């Protein structure tokens, strides 16, 4: 009879408990609809509170240093980091981009898929919200993507191959038939930041994009749309509440500065 070796039991995290409760509650809710049971006992269960998110994006200065270091390595790597910062797209969404997803004449990028590589298996699937979204691009980004495309076409010319609109935008292969490995991209970014003395991982660039937009006064619904958040901005408000409050203070100052104030100099003259 095998005995359990000595160990210290660790409780499940609050997030894991909430996920388990979600699954069980959904199953029991279906049982109620099918009249197998009278009530859903999971509805009475007390779930652990969800810890408030605490994103830690790079500062504006750190973002500039990170981007400068990426451009120094090579153009394609700099282009990937640039696009991550200006769009706030998820890692897998950018790696799943194909050339036909870019519309430079409209200044638009379409996010349709998500690329994953787990347990040695690579596959493309729907986005996290299962919805396609279109992200507007500034003229500078469109120009950079045009240069990135020209570099790809030069690589193909050296191979004697024709341009393929279905090829991936970011790849370590000359013909761009396969996208970059997601974990490899994250490790490369982490190593670059370590050399810069900056504590950051690739996902924080998504936070960087969101916080910079909010701090600049962009409305929450627009930010949520660019990030691909569901709920019409509810998730964005919950995650970036601190930056929303700061943006609200800036809005108050902007509005107050535009309104006329009473002239107290006349009152002071009369009192004297």
XYZ file of C-alpha atoms in Angstrom:
272
model
C 0.000 0.000 0.000
C 1.606 3.263 -1.127
C 1.620 6.020 1.424
C 1.718 9.714 0.736
C 5.243 11.018 1.424
C 5.655 13.832 3.958
C 4.620 17.134 2.487
C 2.986 20.432 3.289
C -0.475 20.795 1.793
C -1.153 24.047 -0.026
C -4.699 25.333 -0.491
C -5.980 26.224 -3.911
C -5.597 29.845 -4.888
C -8.626 32.122 -4.793
C -8.613 32.374 -8.580
C -8.640 28.580 -8.988
C -11.499 28.222 -6.514
C -13.507 30.826 -8.419
C -12.936 28.982 -11.707
C -14.039 25.664 -10.171
C -17.115 27.339 -8.727
C -17.938 28.819 -12.133
C -17.862 25.378 -13.788
C -19.879 23.643 -11.055
C -22.402 26.476 -10.875
C -22.916 26.339 -14.636
C -23.487 22.583 -14.572
C -25.983 22.823 -11.718
C -27.766 25.727 -13.426
C -28.286 23.472 -16.444
C -29.644 20.780 -14.134
C -32.172 23.302 -12.785
C -33.277 24.229 -16.312
C -33.734 20.554 -17.137
C -35.723 20.140 -13.903
C -33.351 17.495 -12.558
C -32.972 19.486 -9.344
C -35.040 22.220 -7.763
C -32.383 24.794 -6.891
C -28.732 25.491 -7.588
C -26.805 24.855 -4.356
C -23.692 26.506 -5.821
C -25.532 29.837 -5.764
C -25.391 29.746 -1.958
C -21.676 28.947 -1.818
C -19.435 31.766 -0.654
C -16.783 32.460 -3.248
C -13.409 33.952 -2.308
C -13.106 37.597 -3.221
C -11.315 38.418 -6.404
C -8.094 40.247 -5.646
C -7.970 43.661 -7.309
C -5.586 43.644 -10.281
C -2.371 45.571 -9.838
C -0.802 46.094 -13.268
C 2.762 47.357 -13.260
C 3.439 48.828 -16.713
C 6.800 50.309 -17.689
C 7.090 54.034 -17.204
C 7.262 56.295 -20.247
C 11.046 56.512 -19.854
C 11.384 52.739 -19.493
C 9.142 52.217 -22.522
C 11.401 54.430 -24.619
C 14.517 52.544 -23.469
C 12.912 49.171 -24.172
C 11.879 50.210 -27.667
C 15.288 51.722 -28.460
C 17.000 48.480 -27.402
C 14.608 46.451 -29.572
C 15.333 48.566 -32.663
C 19.068 48.113 -32.041
C 18.754 44.322 -32.190
C 17.006 44.165 -35.578
C 14.155 45.809 -37.433
C 11.693 42.902 -37.212
C 12.118 42.635 -33.438
C 11.709 46.376 -33.030
C 8.603 46.261 -35.223
C 7.040 43.572 -33.031
C 7.709 45.494 -29.810
C 6.509 48.745 -31.402
C 3.247 47.139 -32.524
C 2.760 45.570 -29.100
C 3.098 48.982 -27.462
C 0.895 50.994 -29.828
C -1.921 48.426 -30.157
C -1.897 46.698 -26.759
C -2.722 43.432 -28.541
C -2.083 40.101 -26.838
C 1.095 38.186 -27.668
C -0.674 35.395 -29.541
C -2.807 37.885 -31.486
C 0.241 39.655 -32.904
C 2.029 36.410 -33.730
C -1.069 35.163 -35.584
C -1.115 38.227 -37.852
C -0.880 37.539 -41.569
C -0.162 40.099 -44.247
C -3.774 40.114 -45.430
C -4.787 41.276 -41.930
C -3.019 44.601 -42.539
C -4.800 47.332 -44.472
C -2.314 50.207 -44.859
C -4.583 52.122 -47.251
C -7.206 52.289 -44.484
C -4.722 52.551 -41.614
C -6.288 49.510 -39.968
C -5.067 46.245 -38.480
C -7.482 43.327 -38.064
C -7.173 40.951 -35.100
C -8.871 37.684 -36.045
C -6.866 34.874 -34.475
C -4.672 33.896 -31.568
C -1.571 31.700 -31.924
C -0.594 29.290 -29.141
C 2.175 26.759 -28.698
C 1.648 24.370 -25.784
C 3.001 20.899 -25.054
C 4.805 20.920 -28.371
C 1.602 21.610 -30.329
C 1.120 24.837 -32.283
C -2.340 25.951 -33.309
C -4.382 28.974 -34.261
C -7.687 29.622 -32.554
C -10.208 32.390 -31.974
C -9.357 35.459 -29.974
C -10.012 35.394 -26.237
C -13.398 37.080 -26.690
C -14.138 35.072 -29.885
C -14.597 38.323 -31.766
C -12.686 40.011 -34.556
C -11.653 43.609 -33.927
C -10.151 46.374 -36.027
C -7.465 48.634 -34.577
C -6.632 51.981 -36.140
C -2.978 52.668 -36.891
C -1.209 56.022 -37.041
C 0.660 57.031 -40.234
C 4.046 56.378 -38.582
C 3.119 52.793 -37.758
C 1.759 52.242 -41.265
C 5.069 53.469 -42.694
C 7.080 51.170 -40.416
C 4.945 48.188 -41.405
C 5.549 49.103 -45.035
C 9.304 48.930 -44.453
C 8.864 45.602 -42.652
C 6.964 44.288 -45.678
C 9.680 45.466 -48.073
C 12.291 43.639 -45.977
C 10.211 40.468 -46.239
C 9.868 40.851 -49.992
C 13.656 41.220 -50.308
C 14.108 37.991 -48.357
C 11.700 36.242 -50.712
C 13.503 37.625 -53.769
C 16.759 36.142 -52.461
C 14.968 32.783 -52.213
C 13.372 33.141 -55.629
C 9.911 32.969 -54.042
C 6.802 35.060 -54.620
C 5.076 37.194 -52.015
C 2.283 35.413 -50.150
C -0.455 37.423 -48.440
C -1.225 34.474 -46.148
C 2.294 34.355 -44.706
C 2.830 35.499 -41.130
C 3.912 39.061 -40.423
C 6.374 37.976 -37.705
C 8.538 34.922 -38.243
C 12.112 33.775 -37.777
C 11.950 31.928 -41.105
C 12.845 33.662 -44.356
C 9.552 32.714 -46.053
C 7.451 33.483 -42.958
C 5.584 30.184 -43.269
C 5.531 29.713 -39.501
C 5.090 32.360 -36.811
C 7.539 33.070 -34.014
C 7.368 30.778 -30.990
C 5.373 32.625 -28.276
C 7.562 31.475 -25.392
C 10.692 32.325 -27.363
C 9.423 35.872 -27.902
C 8.673 36.275 -24.189
C 12.112 34.959 -23.186
C 13.853 37.267 -25.647
C 11.953 40.253 -24.265
C 12.736 39.285 -20.659
C 16.453 38.932 -21.415
C 16.504 42.313 -23.138
C 14.848 43.998 -20.156
C 17.219 42.275 -17.730
C 20.187 43.719 -19.599
C 18.542 47.148 -19.389
C 17.974 46.772 -15.654
C 14.206 47.049 -16.129
C 11.804 44.684 -14.380
C 9.247 43.853 -17.035
C 7.693 40.992 -18.973
C 6.041 41.072 -22.377
C 2.451 41.297 -21.105
C 3.240 44.553 -19.276
C 3.467 46.273 -22.665
C -0.275 45.665 -22.961
C -0.677 47.518 -19.662
C 1.685 50.209 -20.955
C -0.526 50.822 -23.991
C -3.677 51.021 -21.873
C -2.297 53.318 -19.189
C -0.696 55.682 -21.690
C -3.982 56.009 -23.573
C -6.043 56.557 -20.423
C -3.545 59.060 -19.042
C -3.764 60.946 -22.344
C -7.517 61.303 -21.944
C -8.744 58.586 -24.334
C -12.172 57.355 -23.250
C -12.511 53.933 -21.616
C -14.731 52.427 -24.309
C -12.137 53.198 -26.993
C -9.321 51.757 -24.872
C -11.389 48.634 -24.167
C -12.058 48.203 -27.873
C -8.374 48.403 -28.783
C -7.426 45.915 -26.062
C -10.227 43.507 -26.912
C -11.878 43.723 -23.487
C -15.473 42.557 -23.246
C -18.224 44.124 -21.167
C -18.125 47.538 -22.813
C -15.225 48.741 -20.669
C -16.100 47.087 -17.349
C -12.909 45.032 -17.328
C -10.848 48.035 -18.368
C -12.267 50.110 -15.514
C -11.566 47.356 -12.989
C -7.980 46.758 -14.100
C -6.939 50.361 -14.655
C -8.975 52.117 -11.955
C -5.953 54.022 -10.621
C -5.127 55.500 -14.021
C -8.768 56.357 -14.654
C -8.801 58.355 -11.409
C -5.661 60.230 -12.444
C -7.142 60.934 -15.867
C -10.307 62.197 -14.172
C -8.251 64.700 -12.158
C -6.611 65.923 -15.345
C -10.041 66.301 -16.951
C -11.182 68.409 -14.005
C -8.234 70.745 -14.468
C -8.831 71.038 -18.203
C -12.483 71.956 -17.714
C -11.799 74.411 -14.898
C -9.101 76.183 -16.918
C -11.610 76.885 -19.707
C -14.218 78.529 -17.465
C -14.132 82.241 -16.494
C -13.363 83.024 -12.870
C -14.535 86.073 -10.905
C -12.188 89.023 -10.643
C -11.400 89.509 -6.956
C -9.212 92.585 -7.575
C -12.245 94.904 -7.674
C -13.542 93.574 -4.345
C -10.145 94.112 -2.750
C -10.128 97.740 -4.075
C -13.561 98.459 -2.631
C -12.631 97.066 0.776
C -9.627 99.374 0.995
